[in-house]
Amino acid sequence: MKNTAAYTNLAGWFEYLNDDCDYENWSQYLILKLKEFPLQEGLDVGCGGGWFTRAFQKAGYQMTGMDVSPEMLDVAQRNALQSGIRSEYVLGDIAAKKPQKRFDFITAINDCFNYIPKDKLKKALKNVASALKVGGVFIFDVSTPRKFEKKIANTVSVDDRDDVTYMSFGKVEQDVATLDVTLFVKGKEGAYTRLDETHTQYIYTEQELLDALAENGFTVLSVEGHMGEERLDSDRWCFVAKRGATK
């Protein structure tokens, strides 16, 4: 089967298959971070199906969601319509082009920056800085090297449900992880359709990210593990940074 780009076939199933992520508490953790600053208008980079965009909008922020996947944006817009929580959604790649306007804060949640190749990291952070007002806040996370080593490398994962079966095959070579994802989607007549796509993620050390942030005019305010966990034992790091006046 021919593999397609990440979050093409998976787009419509992503939040459903990740219903164990505790999105509610995760979004509340991030909202508490945002409330530490006088912020109004935000950009959610890599918004996917729009869960965090909607949560931030519901909390009182004026939100724009941005994603590189047209299929994911379609899902985000449908979810917004169904929930009655309206935000603007735009197609865009933060590693390729800076947004047209400036925001009080930018978020990039659930491994968005793991999808950015290392040779594009500084350009992506430069574009984030350019899209922030002076003193603006940037909150993002990445999966840690520990997670890739223990939970992705040489793994097979299966999630078998009544309407869809998810399978992934993970491998890690140096600082690049590849997940080959296969979905078997049950149709109305009971027949299954097979869908394949490949996800490539890049493994960053904490120091790599700290150095790249500093080079692009950010002051790092905190680095925590997932939802406040001890970062050395966590599968995810959450960075909170502030844009200086030099970019």
CSV table of N, CA and C in Angstrom, one decimal, residues 129-194:
chain,number,residue,atom,x,y,z
A,129,ALA,N,8.9,33.9,16.7
A,129,ALA,CA,9.3,35.2,17.2
A,129,ALA,C,8.7,36.4,16.4
A,130,SER,N,8.8,36.3,15.1
A,130,SER,CA,8.3,37.3,14.3
A,130,SER,C,6.8,37.5,14.4
A,131,ALA,N,6.1,36.4,14.8
A,131,ALA,CA,4.6,36.5,14.9
A,131,ALA,C,4.2,36.8,16.3
A,132,LEU,N,5.1,37.1,17.2
A,132,LEU,CA,4.8,37.5,18.6
A,132,LEU,C,5.0,39.0,18.7
A,133,LYS,N,4.2,39.6,19.5
A,133,LYS,CA,4.4,40.9,19.9
A,133,LYS,C,5.6,40.9,20.9
A,134,VAL,N,6.3,42.1,21.1
A,134,VAL,CA,7.3,42.1,22.0
A,134,VAL,C,6.8,41.8,23.4
A,135,GLY,N,7.5,40.9,24.1
A,135,GLY,CA,7.0,40.4,25.4
A,135,GLY,C,6.0,39.3,25.3
A,136,GLY,N,5.7,38.8,24.0
A,136,GLY,CA,4.8,37.8,23.8
A,136,GLY,C,5.3,36.4,24.4
A,137,VAL,N,4.3,35.5,24.6
A,137,VAL,CA,4.6,34.2,25.3
A,137,VAL,C,4.5,33.1,24.3
A,138,PHE,N,5.5,32.2,24.4
A,138,PHE,CA,5.5,31.0,23.5
A,138,PHE,C,5.5,29.8,24.4
A,139,ILE,N,4.5,28.9,24.3
A,139,ILE,CA,4.4,27.7,25.1
A,139,ILE,C,4.4,26.5,24.1
A,140,PHE,N,5.3,25.6,24.2
A,140,PHE,CA,5.3,24.4,23.3
A,140,PHE,C,5.9,23.2,24.1
A,141,ASP,N,5.6,22.1,23.5
A,141,ASP,CA,6.2,20.9,24.1
A,141,ASP,C,6.8,20.0,23.0
A,142,VAL,N,7.6,19.0,23.5
A,142,VAL,CA,8.2,18.0,22.7
A,142,VAL,C,8.2,16.7,23.4
A,143,SER,N,8.1,15.6,22.7
A,143,SER,CA,8.4,14.3,23.3
A,143,SER,C,9.9,14.2,23.6
A,144,THR,N,10.3,13.6,24.7
A,144,THR,CA,11.7,13.5,25.1
A,144,THR,C,12.4,12.4,24.5
A,145,PRO,N,13.7,12.5,24.4
A,145,PRO,CA,14.6,11.3,24.0
A,145,PRO,C,14.2,10.1,24.8
A,146,ARG,N,13.9,10.2,26.0
A,146,ARG,CA,13.6,9.0,26.9
A,146,ARG,C,12.3,8.3,26.3
A,147,LYS,N,11.3,9.1,25.9
A,147,LYS,CA,10.1,8.5,25.3
A,147,LYS,C,10.4,7.8,24.0
A,148,PHE,N,11.2,8.4,23.2
A,148,PHE,CA,11.5,7.7,21.9
A,148,PHE,C,12.2,6.4,22.1
A,149,GLU,N,13.2,6.4,23.1
A,149,GLU,CA,14.0,5.2,23.3
A,149,GLU,C,13.1,4.1,23.9
A,150,LYS,N,12.2,4.5,24.9
A,150,LYS,CA,11.5,3.4,25.6
A,150,LYS,C,10.2,3.1,25.0
A,151,LYS,N,9.5,4.0,24.3
A,151,LYS,CA,8.2,3.7,23.8
A,151,LYS,C,7.9,3.8,22.3
A,152,ILE,N,9.0,4.2,21.6
A,152,ILE,CA,8.8,4.3,20.1
A,152,ILE,C,9.7,3.3,19.4
A,153,ALA,N,11.0,3.3,19.8
A,153,ALA,CA,12.0,2.4,19.1
A,153,ALA,C,11.6,0.9,19.2
A,154,ASN,N,11.6,0.3,18.0
A,154,ASN,CA,11.3,-1.1,17.9
A,154,ASN,C,10.0,-1.5,18.6
A,155,THR,N,9.0,-0.8,18.3
A,155,THR,CA,7.7,-1.1,18.9
A,155,THR,C,6.6,-1.4,17.9
A,156,VAL,N,5.6,-2.2,18.3
A,156,VAL,CA,4.4,-2.4,17.5
A,156,VAL,C,3.3,-2.0,18.5
A,157,SER,N,2.4,-1.1,18.0
A,157,SER,CA,1.2,-0.8,18.9
A,157,SER,C,-0.1,-1.1,18.1
A,158,VAL,N,-1.1,-1.6,18.8
A,158,VAL,CA,-2.3,-2.0,18.2
A,158,VAL,C,-3.5,-1.4,19.1
A,159,ASP,N,-4.4,-0.8,18.5
A,159,ASP,CA,-5.6,-0.3,19.2
A,159,ASP,C,-6.8,-0.8,18.3
A,160,ASP,N,-7.5,-1.9,18.8
A,160,ASP,CA,-8.6,-2.5,18.0
A,160,ASP,C,-9.9,-2.1,18.6
A,161,ARG,N,-10.7,-1.4,17.8
A,161,ARG,CA,-12.0,-0.9,18.2
A,161,ARG,C,-13.1,-1.4,17.2
A,162,ASP,N,-14.3,-1.2,17.5
A,162,ASP,CA,-15.4,-1.8,16.7
A,162,ASP,C,-15.4,-1.2,15.3
A,163,ASP,N,-15.0,0.1,15.2
A,163,ASP,CA,-15.1,0.7,13.9
A,163,ASP,C,-13.8,1.0,13.2
A,164,VAL,N,-12.7,0.8,13.9
A,164,VAL,CA,-11.4,1.1,13.3
A,164,VAL,C,-10.3,0.3,14.1
A,165,THR,N,-9.3,-0.2,13.4
A,165,THR,CA,-8.1,-0.8,14.0
A,165,THR,C,-6.9,0.1,13.7
A,166,TYR,N,-6.2,0.5,14.7
A,166,TYR,CA,-5.0,1.3,14.5
A,166,TYR,C,-3.7,0.4,14.8
A,167,MET,N,-2.8,0.4,13.9
A,167,MET,CA,-1.5,-0.3,14.1
A,167,MET,C,-0.4,0.7,13.8
A,168,SER,N,0.7,0.7,14.6
A,168,SER,CA,1.9,1.5,14.3
A,168,SER,C,3.1,0.7,14.5
A,169,PHE,N,4.1,0.9,13.7
A,169,PHE,CA,5.4,0.2,13.8
A,169,PHE,C,6.5,1.3,13.9
A,170,GLY,N,7.2,1.4,15.0
A,170,GLY,CA,8.1,2.4,15.3
A,170,GLY,C,9.6,2.0,15.2
A,171,LYS,N,10.4,2.9,14.7
A,171,LYS,CA,11.8,2.7,14.7
A,171,LYS,C,12.5,4.0,14.9
A,172,VAL,N,13.7,3.9,15.5
A,172,VAL,CA,14.5,5.1,15.8
A,172,VAL,C,15.9,4.9,15.2
A,173,GLU,N,16.4,5.8,14.4
A,173,GLU,CA,17.8,5.8,13.9
A,173,GLU,C,18.4,7.1,14.2
A,174,GLN,N,19.4,7.1,15.1
A,174,GLN,CA,20.1,8.3,15.6
A,174,GLN,C,19.0,9.2,16.2
A,175,ASP,N,18.8,10.4,15.6
A,175,ASP,CA,17.8,11.3,16.2
A,175,ASP,C,16.6,11.5,15.4
A,176,VAL,N,16.2,10.5,14.6
A,176,VAL,CA,15.0,10.5,13.8
A,176,VAL,C,14.2,9.3,14.1
A,177,ALA,N,12.9,9.5,14.3
A,177,ALA,CA,12.0,8.4,14.6
A,177,ALA,C,11.0,8.3,13.5
A,178,THR,N,10.6,7.1,13.1
A,178,THR,CA,9.7,6.9,12.0
A,178,THR,C,8.6,6.0,12.6
A,179,LEU,N,7.3,6.4,12.4
A,179,LEU,CA,6.2,5.6,12.7
A,179,LEU,C,5.4,5.3,11.4
A,180,ASP,N,5.3,4.0,11.1
A,180,ASP,CA,4.5,3.6,10.0
A,180,ASP,C,3.1,3.2,10.5
A,181,VAL,N,2.1,4.0,10.1
A,181,VAL,CA,0.8,3.8,10.7
A,181,VAL,C,-0.2,3.2,9.7
A,182,THR,N,-0.9,2.2,10.1
A,182,THR,CA,-2.0,1.6,9.3
A,182,THR,C,-3.3,1.6,10.0
A,183,LEU,N,-4.3,2.0,9.3
A,183,LEU,CA,-5.7,2.0,9.8
A,183,LEU,C,-6.5,1.0,9.0
A,184,PHE,N,-7.3,0.2,9.6
A,184,PHE,CA,-8.3,-0.6,9.0
A,184,PHE,C,-9.7,0.0,9.4
A,185,VAL,N,-10.4,0.6,8.5
A,185,VAL,CA,-11.6,1.3,8.8
A,185,VAL,C,-12.8,0.5,8.3
A,186,LYS,N,-13.7,0.2,9.2
A,186,LYS,CA,-14.9,-0.6,8.9
A,186,LYS,C,-15.9,0.2,8.2
A,187,GLY,N,-16.4,-0.3,7.0
A,187,GLY,CA,-17.4,0.4,6.2
A,187,GLY,C,-18.8,0.0,6.6
A,188,LYS,N,-19.8,0.6,5.9
A,188,LYS,CA,-21.2,0.3,6.2
A,188,LYS,C,-21.6,-1.1,6.0
A,189,GLU,N,-21.0,-1.8,5.0
A,189,GLU,CA,-21.3,-3.1,4.7
A,189,GLU,C,-20.4,-4.1,5.5
A,190,GLY,N,-19.6,-3.6,6.4
A,190,GLY,CA,-18.8,-4.5,7.2
A,190,GLY,C,-17.4,-4.8,6.6
A,191,ALA,N,-17.1,-4.3,5.4
A,191,ALA,CA,-15.8,-4.5,4.8
A,191,ALA,C,-14.9,-3.4,5.3
A,192,TYR,N,-13.6,-3.8,5.4
A,192,TYR,CA,-12.6,-2.9,5.9
A,192,TYR,C,-11.8,-2.2,4.8
A,193,THR,N,-11.4,-1.0,5.0
A,193,THR,CA,-10.5,-0.3,4.0
A,193,THR,C,-9.2,0.0,4.7
A,194,ARG,N,-8.1,-0.4,4.1
A,194,ARG,CA,-6.8,-0.1,4.7
A,194,ARG,C,-6.3,1.2,4.2
